[in-house]
Amino acid sequence: MHRSMDEPTGPAQLPGARSHPAVSTEYADAGDGAPLPDPAVLVALLHRNGWQRRGGAAGRYSRWSPPGPAAGGASLLVPESAAFPDSDDLLAEALTALSRSAAPSARDILVSLAVPSDEIRWWREVPESAAGAAGASGWAEAEELRAAARQILLAGALAARGRAGYHGARHRRKARAALEGTLVGPAPGGRRLTAFVPVDSGRAVAVQLCHALHATREAVDYQRATGGMAAFDSAVAAGVSRELTEALVTLVRGSEGAGIDVRWAPAAGAPDGCPARPAPVEFSPGDLPALRSAGARYLREEPAAPVRITGAVVRLRRSGPRGPGIVRLRVLAGAEVAHVRVELDEEAYRIAGHAHLVGLPLRVEGFLERRGGFRRLTGASQVAPVQVDEAERDRLMKSLQENVDFFEEACAGEEPS
């Protein structure tokens, strides 16, 4: 299900994400007319990924060798600038050599060149087994790292949509959309993971996540030093939430320590208000009690949200032929959630039933409760059908008929509280 970046079938992605443009195995000979990268960007990426500069002609080109066991392989010649007559030839040759290199970091560099991306790197320190020493990793260990990385990215995307101590189901569709195009490539051994977040579509997520991680680290330090939780309250403004603290618990749990490192795309430079090289953020098992307490506090303290929702009735249920009942709405407007559950009195339930039969949306006011992830509306009032034109009514009816199985599944049972 999750493929390594080293596999010929292509790079691994977050679920639902689009891939970066494919990196040709013969980059220089691709013939697609793509412009060659800025030599300074290539040098920055080589340095970031541990390549070593080993001489060259001063002022004209530099020679770079890969790190680790691959250091004995072919080196790259990178021009100092694009001003020299042979600069394009040297760059093309360097890119072709990268595409053929056995160094694990070579593909990371090519991906970063294909689409300027901010890099978010995770690592976990776990006891190394005999298999781990040989470069293998346990299935559960690799999945835990991937799950934690996915949750942390989603927490950053949620914070970029709006600040809240607990987001629940709110904004999740748009948060996931902001992560489309994000590419994830595991490093050998399953203890490290790198996400490439395209600058054009995802820089706001990377920036928000950088602020939130540092604010979390400061809040944890304050809690461990003083026992107080006040720093977590103020950290919400920086993007810290229950979703982020729970994701960090997933990352750290079962390890001897873990960390996250955010690095800006060299082609785009550092964003305004951020350091050019943010310090990595590390967490240890000793931080888990503070993170768990903060998550519980965020869940407990997040207030209900007053809303006025317009939605299509997709399910009605009550215990008898008369009396109050429960209605499920597919939200069309008024709240950033997909579905809500509403308890209505007998008259309001009758109105909802008629709206459902004639294919009209329903409008209702109330409070989205944090219990169940803001999928439950309480204090319902002003229940009324919304008049729409015939074309819109036909569209709604067709949508409900085509997706009846999906709506029944989505609305079945109780949400977890």
GROMACS .gro file of C-alpha atoms in nm:
model
  417
    1MET     CA    1   0.000   0.000   0.000
    2HIS     CA    2   0.284   0.239   0.084
    3ARG     CA    3   0.576   0.228  -0.154
    4SER     CA    4   0.931   0.339  -0.097
    5MET     CA    5   1.072   0.620  -0.309
    6ASP     CA    6   1.340   0.377  -0.422
    7GLU     CA    7   1.090   0.145  -0.590
    8PRO     CA    8   1.061   0.176  -0.968
    9THR     CA    9   0.681   0.205  -0.951
   10GLY     CA   10   0.708   0.556  -0.812
   11PRO     CA   11   0.714   0.753  -0.488
   12ALA     CA   12   0.491   0.698  -0.190
   13GLN     CA   13   0.227   0.957  -0.113
   14LEU     CA   14  -0.007   1.061   0.157
   15PRO     CA   15  -0.347   0.902   0.096
   16GLY     CA   16  -0.539   1.112  -0.155
   17ALA     CA   17  -0.234   1.319  -0.248
   18ARG     CA   18  -0.114   1.383  -0.601
   19SER     CA   19   0.244   1.306  -0.688
   20HIS     CA   20   0.506   1.554  -0.789
   21PRO     CA   21   0.599   1.547  -1.157
   22ALA     CA   22   0.783   1.225  -1.228
   23VAL     CA   23   1.160   1.245  -1.209
   24SER     CA   24   1.309   1.105  -1.526
   25THR     CA   25   1.576   0.840  -1.490
   26GLU     CA   26   1.756   1.019  -1.774
   27TYR     CA   27   1.693   1.373  -1.654
   28ALA     CA   28   1.923   1.546  -1.899
   29ASP     CA   29   1.798   1.348  -2.196
   30ALA     CA   30   1.427   1.387  -2.122
   31GLY     CA   31   1.389   1.641  -2.401
   32ASP     CA   32   1.083   1.801  -2.245
   33GLY     CA   33   1.223   2.154  -2.255
   34ALA     CA   34   1.214   2.193  -1.877
   35PRO     CA   35   1.448   2.470  -1.759
   36LEU     CA   36   1.760   2.368  -1.576
   37PRO     CA   37   1.775   2.460  -1.207
   38ASP     CA   38   1.969   2.746  -1.055
   39PRO     CA   39   2.316   2.609  -0.965
   40ALA     CA   40   2.289   2.774  -0.621
   41VAL     CA   41   1.968   2.578  -0.551
   42LEU     CA   42   2.133   2.251  -0.650
   43VAL     CA   43   2.434   2.327  -0.429
   44ALA     CA   44   2.205   2.409  -0.134
   45LEU     CA   45   2.019   2.081  -0.175
   46LEU     CA   46   2.342   1.881  -0.203
   47HIS     CA   47   2.472   2.040   0.116
   48ARG     CA   48   2.139   1.985   0.296
   49ASN     CA   49   2.146   1.616   0.210
   50GLY     CA   50   2.496   1.556   0.337
   51TRP     CA   51   2.694   1.563   0.012
   52GLN     CA   52   3.054   1.671   0.058
   53ARG     CA   53   3.230   1.936  -0.145
   54ARG     CA   54   3.566   1.798  -0.257
   55GLY     CA   55   3.742   2.064  -0.454
   56GLY     CA   56   3.677   2.199  -0.802
   57ALA     CA   57   3.792   2.499  -0.999
   58ALA     CA   58   3.757   2.805  -0.779
   59GLY     CA   59   3.504   3.048  -0.920
   60ARG     CA   60   3.392   2.809  -1.197
   61TYR     CA   61   3.260   2.481  -1.057
   62SER     CA   62   3.260   2.265  -0.745
   63ARG     CA   63   3.286   1.887  -0.712
   64TRP     CA   64   3.044   1.700  -0.481
   65SER     CA   65   3.051   1.343  -0.353
   66PRO     CA   66   2.760   1.154  -0.194
   67PRO     CA   67   2.760   1.075   0.178
   68GLY     CA   68   2.802   0.736   0.341
   69PRO     CA   69   2.880   0.412   0.162
   70ALA     CA   70   2.795   0.568  -0.175
   71ALA     CA   71   3.082   0.816  -0.137
   72GLY     CA   72   3.297   0.604  -0.360
   73GLY     CA   73   3.058   0.652  -0.650
   74ALA     CA   74   3.070   0.912  -0.924
   75SER     CA   75   3.096   1.273  -0.812
   76LEU     CA   76   2.911   1.572  -0.955
   77LEU     CA   77   3.050   1.884  -1.113
   78VAL     CA   78   2.824   2.181  -1.043
   79PRO     CA   79   2.893   2.525  -1.200
   80GLU     CA   80   2.918   2.821  -0.965
   81SER     CA   81   2.668   3.014  -1.179
   82ALA     CA   82   2.478   2.988  -1.505
   83ALA     CA   83   2.695   3.257  -1.664
   84PHE     CA   84   2.966   3.028  -1.804
   85PRO     CA   85   2.935   2.884  -2.158
   86ASP     CA   86   2.948   2.525  -2.033
   87SER     CA   87   2.714   2.577  -1.735
   88ASP     CA   88   2.413   2.412  -1.900
   89ASP     CA   89   2.619   2.110  -2.002
   90LEU     CA   90   2.759   2.068  -1.650
   91LEU     CA   91   2.413   2.101  -1.493
   92ALA     CA   92   2.261   1.848  -1.734
   93GLU     CA   93   2.542   1.602  -1.665
   94ALA     CA   94   2.505   1.652  -1.289
   95LEU     CA   95   2.130   1.585  -1.304
   96THR     CA   96   2.181   1.272  -1.514
   97ALA     CA   97   2.441   1.149  -1.265
   98LEU     CA   98   2.199   1.216  -0.979
   99SER     CA   99   1.924   1.015  -1.152
  100ARG     CA  100   2.166   0.721  -1.179
  101SER     CA  101   2.319   0.757  -0.834
  102ALA     CA  102   2.279   0.482  -0.575
  103ALA     CA  103   2.284   0.739  -0.295
  104PRO     CA  104   1.942   0.739  -0.115
  105SER     CA  105   1.942   1.119  -0.104
  106ALA     CA  106   1.981   1.158  -0.480
  107ARG     CA  107   1.611   1.108  -0.548
  108ASP     CA  108   1.517   1.351  -0.270
  109ILE     CA  109   1.728   1.615  -0.442
  110LEU     CA  110   1.568   1.548  -0.780
  111VAL     CA  111   1.219   1.569  -0.629
  112SER     CA  112   1.303   1.904  -0.467
  113LEU     CA  113   1.431   2.031  -0.801
  114ALA     CA  114   1.124   1.908  -0.992
  115VAL     CA  115   0.884   2.106  -0.772
  116PRO     CA  116   1.019   2.360  -0.519
  117SER     CA  117   0.912   2.209  -0.188
  118ASP     CA  118   0.957   2.274   0.181
  119GLU     CA  119   1.089   1.961   0.350
  120ILE     CA  120   0.952   1.829   0.679
  121ARG     CA  121   1.162   1.549   0.827
  122TRP     CA  122   1.071   1.314   1.109
  123TRP     CA  123   1.291   1.071   1.297
  124ARG     CA  124   1.241   0.828   1.584
  125GLU     CA  125   1.507   0.675   1.806
  126VAL     CA  126   1.418   0.314   1.876
  127PRO     CA  127   1.632   0.022   1.996
  128GLU     CA  128   1.803  -0.128   1.693
  129SER     CA  129   1.749  -0.494   1.625
  130ALA     CA  130   1.971  -0.722   1.420
  131ALA     CA  131   1.740  -0.669   1.124
  132GLY     CA  132   1.754  -0.294   1.179
  133ALA     CA  133   2.133  -0.301   1.167
  134ALA     CA  134   2.102  -0.460   0.826
  135GLY     CA  135   1.878  -0.179   0.703
  136ALA     CA  136   1.537  -0.339   0.757
  137SER     CA  137   1.255  -0.208   0.974
  138GLY     CA  138   0.956  -0.363   1.145
  139TRP     CA  139   0.618  -0.323   0.979
  140ALA     CA  140   0.456  -0.178   1.291
  141GLU     CA  141   0.745   0.060   1.349
  142ALA     CA  142   0.732   0.198   0.995
  143GLU     CA  143   0.353   0.232   1.007
  144GLU     CA  144   0.366   0.418   1.340
  145LEU     CA  145   0.608   0.670   1.195
  146ARG     CA  146   0.399   0.717   0.883
  147ALA     CA  147   0.077   0.752   1.085
  148ALA     CA  148   0.235   1.011   1.314
  149ALA     CA  149   0.372   1.209   1.019
  150ARG     CA  150   0.032   1.207   0.850
  151GLN     CA  151  -0.140   1.329   1.168
  152ILE     CA  152   0.118   1.603   1.223
  153LEU     CA  153   0.079   1.732   0.867
  154LEU     CA  154  -0.299   1.730   0.901
  155ALA     CA  155  -0.273   1.920   1.231
  156GLY     CA  156  -0.064   2.184   1.054
  157ALA     CA  157  -0.315   2.208   0.770
  158LEU     CA  158  -0.603   2.244   1.018
  159ALA     CA  159  -0.418   2.523   1.200
  160ALA     CA  160  -0.360   2.699   0.869
  161ARG     CA  161  -0.738   2.699   0.820
  162GLY     CA  162  -0.808   2.846   1.164
  163ARG     CA  163  -0.690   2.838   1.524
  164ALA     CA  164  -0.869   2.610   1.770
  165GLY     CA  165  -0.771   2.401   2.068
  166TYR     CA  166  -0.977   2.118   1.919
  167HIS     CA  167  -1.079   2.105   1.553
  168GLY     CA  168  -1.274   1.781   1.552
  169ALA     CA  169  -1.435   1.725   1.212
  170ARG     CA  170  -1.420   2.093   1.119
  171HIS     CA  171  -1.219   2.206   0.815
  172ARG     CA  172  -1.092   1.855   0.743
  173ARG     CA  173  -1.190   1.848   0.378
  174LYS     CA  174  -1.008   2.171   0.300
  175ALA     CA  175  -0.715   2.073   0.523
  176ARG     CA  176  -0.671   1.749   0.330
  177ALA     CA  177  -0.701   1.940   0.002
  178ALA     CA  178  -0.414   2.166   0.114
  179LEU     CA  179  -0.194   1.855   0.140
  180GLU     CA  180  -0.262   1.735  -0.212
  181GLY     CA  181   0.064   1.706  -0.400
  182THR     CA  182   0.262   1.637  -0.082
  183LEU     CA  183   0.510   1.357  -0.146
  184VAL     CA  184   0.642   1.133   0.131
  185GLY     CA  185   0.965   0.940   0.097
  186PRO     CA  186   1.094   0.708   0.371
  187ALA     CA  187   1.463   0.677   0.441
  188PRO     CA  188   1.623   0.332   0.470
  189GLY     CA  189   1.563   0.167   0.806
  190GLY     CA  190   1.209   0.296   0.863
  191ARG     CA  191   1.318   0.538   1.137
  192ARG     CA  192   1.311   0.851   0.923
  193LEU     CA  193   1.058   1.005   0.689
  194THR     CA  194   1.061   1.315   0.470
  195ALA     CA  195   0.760   1.502   0.333
  196PHE     CA  196   0.801   1.738   0.037
  197VAL     CA  197   0.533   2.009   0.064
  198PRO     CA  198   0.506   2.213  -0.260
  199VAL     CA  199   0.564   2.583  -0.199
  200ASP     CA  200   0.284   2.692  -0.432
  201SER     CA  201   0.008   2.499  -0.258
  202GLY     CA  202   0.142   2.406   0.085
  203ARG     CA  203   0.376   2.670   0.218
  204ALA     CA  204   0.111   2.806   0.458
  205VAL     CA  205   0.090   2.457   0.610
  206ALA     CA  206   0.467   2.428   0.652
  207VAL     CA  207   0.492   2.774   0.807
  208GLN     CA  208   0.206   2.711   1.048
  209LEU     CA  209   0.345   2.373   1.146
  210CYS     CA  210   0.687   2.525   1.215
  211HIS     CA  211   0.535   2.785   1.449
  212ALA     CA  212   0.313   2.528   1.619
  213LEU     CA  213   0.593   2.278   1.684
  214HIS     CA  214   0.816   2.536   1.849
  215ALA     CA  215   0.522   2.668   2.055
  216THR     CA  216   0.447   2.312   2.167
  217ARG     CA  217   0.807   2.258   2.272
  218GLU     CA  218   0.803   2.580   2.476
  219ALA     CA  219   0.469   2.491   2.639
  220VAL     CA  220   0.593   2.143   2.734
  221ASP     CA  221   0.908   2.292   2.886
  222TYR     CA  222   0.699   2.538   3.086
  223GLN     CA  223   0.468   2.265   3.210
  224ARG     CA  224   0.754   2.040   3.313
  225ALA     CA  225   0.930   2.326   3.493
  226THR     CA  226   0.630   2.479   3.671
  227GLY     CA  227   0.348   2.226   3.652
  228GLY     CA  228   0.122   2.490   3.496
  229MET     CA  229  -0.072   2.453   3.171
  230ALA     CA  230  -0.113   2.823   3.091
  231ALA     CA  231   0.148   2.810   2.814
  232PHE     CA  232  -0.066   2.561   2.623
  233ASP     CA  233  -0.359   2.804   2.631
  234SER     CA  234  -0.156   3.081   2.469
  235ALA     CA  235   0.002   2.832   2.225
  236VAL     CA  236  -0.333   2.790   2.048
  237ALA     CA  237  -0.264   3.122   1.873
  238ALA     CA  238   0.048   2.962   1.723
  239GLY     CA  239  -0.149   2.666   1.589
  240VAL     CA  240  -0.116   2.415   1.874
  241SER     CA  241  -0.421   2.190   1.914
  242ARG     CA  242  -0.536   1.857   2.047
  243GLU     CA  243  -0.479   1.714   1.700
  244LEU     CA  244  -0.112   1.817   1.714
  245THR     CA  245  -0.048   1.699   2.070
  246GLU     CA  246  -0.211   1.363   1.996
  247ALA     CA  247   0.000   1.329   1.681
  248LEU     CA  248   0.316   1.400   1.880
  249VAL     CA  249   0.214   1.136   2.134
  250THR     CA  250   0.186   0.889   1.845
  251LEU     CA  251   0.530   0.991   1.721
  252VAL     CA  252   0.707   0.966   2.057
  253ARG     CA  253   0.525   0.671   2.214
  254GLY     CA  254   0.735   0.353   2.207
  255SER     CA  255   1.055   0.539   2.115
  256GLU     CA  256   1.354   0.673   2.304
  257GLY     CA  257   1.295   1.015   2.148
  258ALA     CA  258   1.175   1.173   1.826
  259GLY     CA  259   1.205   1.497   1.634
  260ILE     CA  260   1.082   1.708   1.345
  261ASP     CA  261   1.290   1.934   1.124
  262VAL     CA  262   1.140   2.193   0.885
  263ARG     CA  263   1.359   2.314   0.598
  264TRP     CA  264   1.255   2.574   0.345
  265ALA     CA  265   1.280   2.525  -0.031
  266PRO     CA  266   1.608   2.688  -0.144
  267ALA     CA  267   1.442   2.810  -0.464
  268ALA     CA  268   1.178   3.003  -0.265
  269GLY     CA  269   1.383   3.110   0.037
  270ALA     CA  270   1.259   3.148   0.393
  271PRO     CA  271   0.904   3.284   0.439
  272ASP     CA  272   0.849   3.618   0.610
  273GLY     CA  273   0.868   3.603   0.987
  274CYS     CA  274   1.054   3.270   0.993
  275PRO     CA  275   1.424   3.201   1.052
  276ALA     CA  276   1.624   3.093   0.748
  277ARG     CA  277   1.712   2.771   0.928
  278PRO     CA  278   1.459   2.677   1.198
  279ALA     CA  279   1.602   2.462   1.474
  280PRO     CA  280   1.482   2.100   1.483
  281VAL     CA  281   1.220   2.029   1.750
  282GLU     CA  282   1.273   1.719   1.965
  283PHE     CA  283   1.048   1.536   2.209
  284SER     CA  284   1.121   1.259   2.457
  285PRO     CA  285   0.911   1.003   2.647
  286GLY     CA  286   0.929   1.238   2.946
  287ASP     CA  287   0.715   1.486   2.749
  288LEU     CA  288   0.425   1.245   2.704
  289PRO     CA  289   0.236   1.332   3.027
  290ALA     CA  290   0.236   1.703   2.937
  291LEU     CA  291   0.124   1.632   2.580
  292ARG     CA  292  -0.158   1.404   2.694
  293SER     CA  293  -0.274   1.653   2.958
  294ALA     CA  294  -0.274   1.931   2.700
  295GLY     CA  295  -0.481   1.723   2.458
  296ALA     CA  296  -0.740   1.648   2.727
  297ARG     CA  297  -0.748   2.015   2.826
  298TYR     CA  298  -0.805   2.127   2.467
  299LEU     CA  299  -1.090   1.880   2.426
  300ARG     CA  300  -1.250   1.986   2.753
  301GLU     CA  301  -1.218   2.362   2.705
  302GLU     CA  302  -1.311   2.411   2.339
  303PRO     CA  303  -1.652   2.586   2.340
  304ALA     CA  304  -1.956   2.493   2.137
  305ALA     CA  305  -1.989   2.693   1.815
  306PRO     CA  306  -2.312   2.876   1.728
  307VAL     CA  307  -2.404   2.801   1.366
  308ARG     CA  308  -2.682   2.835   1.111
  309ILE     CA  309  -2.660   2.526   0.893
  310THR     CA  310  -2.819   2.448   0.560
  311GLY     CA  311  -2.815   2.077   0.482
  312ALA     CA  312  -2.982   1.797   0.291
  313VAL     CA  313  -3.172   1.546   0.505
  314VAL     CA  314  -3.015   1.204   0.451
  315ARG     CA  315  -3.159   1.008   0.742
  316LEU     CA  316  -3.453   1.033   0.985
  317ARG     CA  317  -3.505   0.816   1.290
  318ARG     CA  318  -3.737   0.807   1.590
  319SER     CA  319  -3.855   0.537   1.825
  320GLY     CA  320  -4.226   0.559   1.744
  321PRO     CA  321  -4.477   0.708   1.501
  322ARG     CA  322  -4.494   1.030   1.703
  323GLY     CA  323  -4.267   1.239   1.920
  324PRO     CA  324  -3.916   1.380   1.876
  325GLY     CA  325  -3.660   1.222   1.647
  326ILE     CA  326  -3.305   1.242   1.518
  327VAL     CA  327  -3.212   1.375   1.176
  328ARG     CA  328  -2.883   1.353   0.989
  329LEU     CA  329  -2.793   1.637   0.756
  330ARG     CA  330  -2.534   1.649   0.482
  331VAL     CA  331  -2.402   1.999   0.536
  332LEU     CA  332  -2.426   2.228   0.234
  333ALA     CA  333  -2.339   2.557   0.405
  334GLY     CA  334  -2.285   2.710   0.747
  335ALA     CA  335  -2.024   2.476   0.899
  336GLU     CA  336  -1.699   2.311   0.794
  337VAL     CA  337  -1.816   1.956   0.864
  338ALA     CA  338  -1.955   1.694   0.628
  339HIS     CA  339  -2.252   1.572   0.835
  340VAL     CA  340  -2.431   1.668   1.155
  341ARG     CA  341  -2.674   1.487   1.384
  342VAL     CA  342  -2.968   1.695   1.509
  343GLU     CA  343  -3.232   1.604   1.767
  344LEU     CA  344  -3.565   1.770   1.678
  345ASP     CA  345  -3.899   1.799   1.852
  346GLU     CA  346  -4.209   1.649   1.690
  347GLU     CA  347  -4.302   1.953   1.481
  348ALA     CA  348  -3.947   2.017   1.360
  349TYR     CA  349  -3.907   1.647   1.281
  350ARG     CA  350  -4.224   1.662   1.069
  351ILE     CA  351  -4.083   1.962   0.879
  352ALA     CA  352  -3.758   1.773   0.819
  353GLY     CA  353  -3.950   1.473   0.687
  354HIS     CA  354  -4.147   1.683   0.441
  355ALA     CA  355  -3.829   1.858   0.325
  356HIS     CA  356  -3.669   1.520   0.263
  357LEU     CA  357  -3.967   1.394   0.064
  358VAL     CA  358  -3.977   1.692  -0.172
  359GLY     CA  359  -3.600   1.723  -0.206
  360LEU     CA  360  -3.554   2.053  -0.026
  361PRO     CA  361  -3.260   2.140   0.200
  362LEU     CA  362  -3.327   2.224   0.563
  363ARG     CA  363  -3.204   2.528   0.753
  364VAL     CA  364  -3.153   2.503   1.128
  365GLU     CA  365  -2.982   2.709   1.397
  366GLY     CA  366  -2.806   2.569   1.704
  367PHE     CA  367  -2.470   2.492   1.861
  368LEU     CA  368  -2.209   2.252   1.727
  369GLU     CA  369  -2.094   2.052   2.029
  370ARG     CA  370  -1.734   1.941   2.070
  371ARG     CA  371  -1.853   1.595   2.176
  372GLY     CA  372  -1.838   1.374   1.870
  373GLY     CA  373  -1.598   1.607   1.694
  374PHE     CA  374  -1.847   1.892   1.626
  375ARG     CA  375  -2.080   1.658   1.438
  376ARG     CA  376  -2.371   1.709   1.679
  377LEU     CA  377  -2.605   2.010   1.678
  378THR     CA  378  -2.786   2.095   2.003
  379GLY     CA  379  -3.046   2.358   2.086
  380ALA     CA  380  -3.199   2.333   1.739
  381SER     CA  381  -3.435   2.614   1.645
  382GLN     CA  382  -3.567   2.803   1.343
  383VAL     CA  383  -3.609   2.476   1.149
  384ALA     CA  384  -3.741   2.547   0.801
  385PRO     CA  385  -3.704   2.416   0.445
  386VAL     CA  386  -3.503   2.628   0.203
  387GLN     CA  387  -3.667   2.710  -0.128
  388VAL     CA  388  -3.450   2.636  -0.431
  389ASP     CA  389  -3.518   2.646  -0.804
  390GLU     CA  390  -3.620   2.332  -0.991
  391ALA     CA  391  -3.274   2.269  -1.136
  392GLU     CA  392  -3.113   2.283  -0.794
  393ARG     CA  393  -3.383   2.059  -0.643
  394ASP     CA  394  -3.330   1.801  -0.919
  395ARG     CA  395  -2.955   1.813  -0.858
  396LEU     CA  396  -3.002   1.754  -0.485
  397MET     CA  397  -3.243   1.467  -0.540
  398LYS     CA  398  -3.011   1.304  -0.792
  399SER     CA  399  -2.715   1.344  -0.556
  400LEU     CA  400  -2.906   1.183  -0.269
  401GLN     CA  401  -3.022   0.892  -0.485
  402GLU     CA  402  -2.678   0.827  -0.632
  403ASN     CA  403  -2.505   0.841  -0.295
  404VAL     CA  404  -2.762   0.678  -0.069
  405ASP     CA  405  -2.525   0.397   0.029
  406PHE     CA  406  -2.248   0.640   0.113
  407PHE     CA  407  -2.478   0.857   0.323
  408GLU     CA  408  -2.622   0.560   0.511
  409GLU     CA  409  -2.272   0.441   0.594
  410ALA     CA  410  -2.151   0.788   0.692
  411CYS     CA  411  -2.450   0.850   0.914
  412ALA     CA  412  -2.483   0.509   1.077
  413GLY     CA  413  -2.422   0.467   1.448
  414GLU     CA  414  -2.307   0.714   1.707
  415GLU     CA  415  -1.995   0.926   1.674
  416PRO     CA  416  -1.732   0.875   1.939
  417SER     CA  417  -1.752   1.131   2.215
   0.00000   0.00000   0.00000
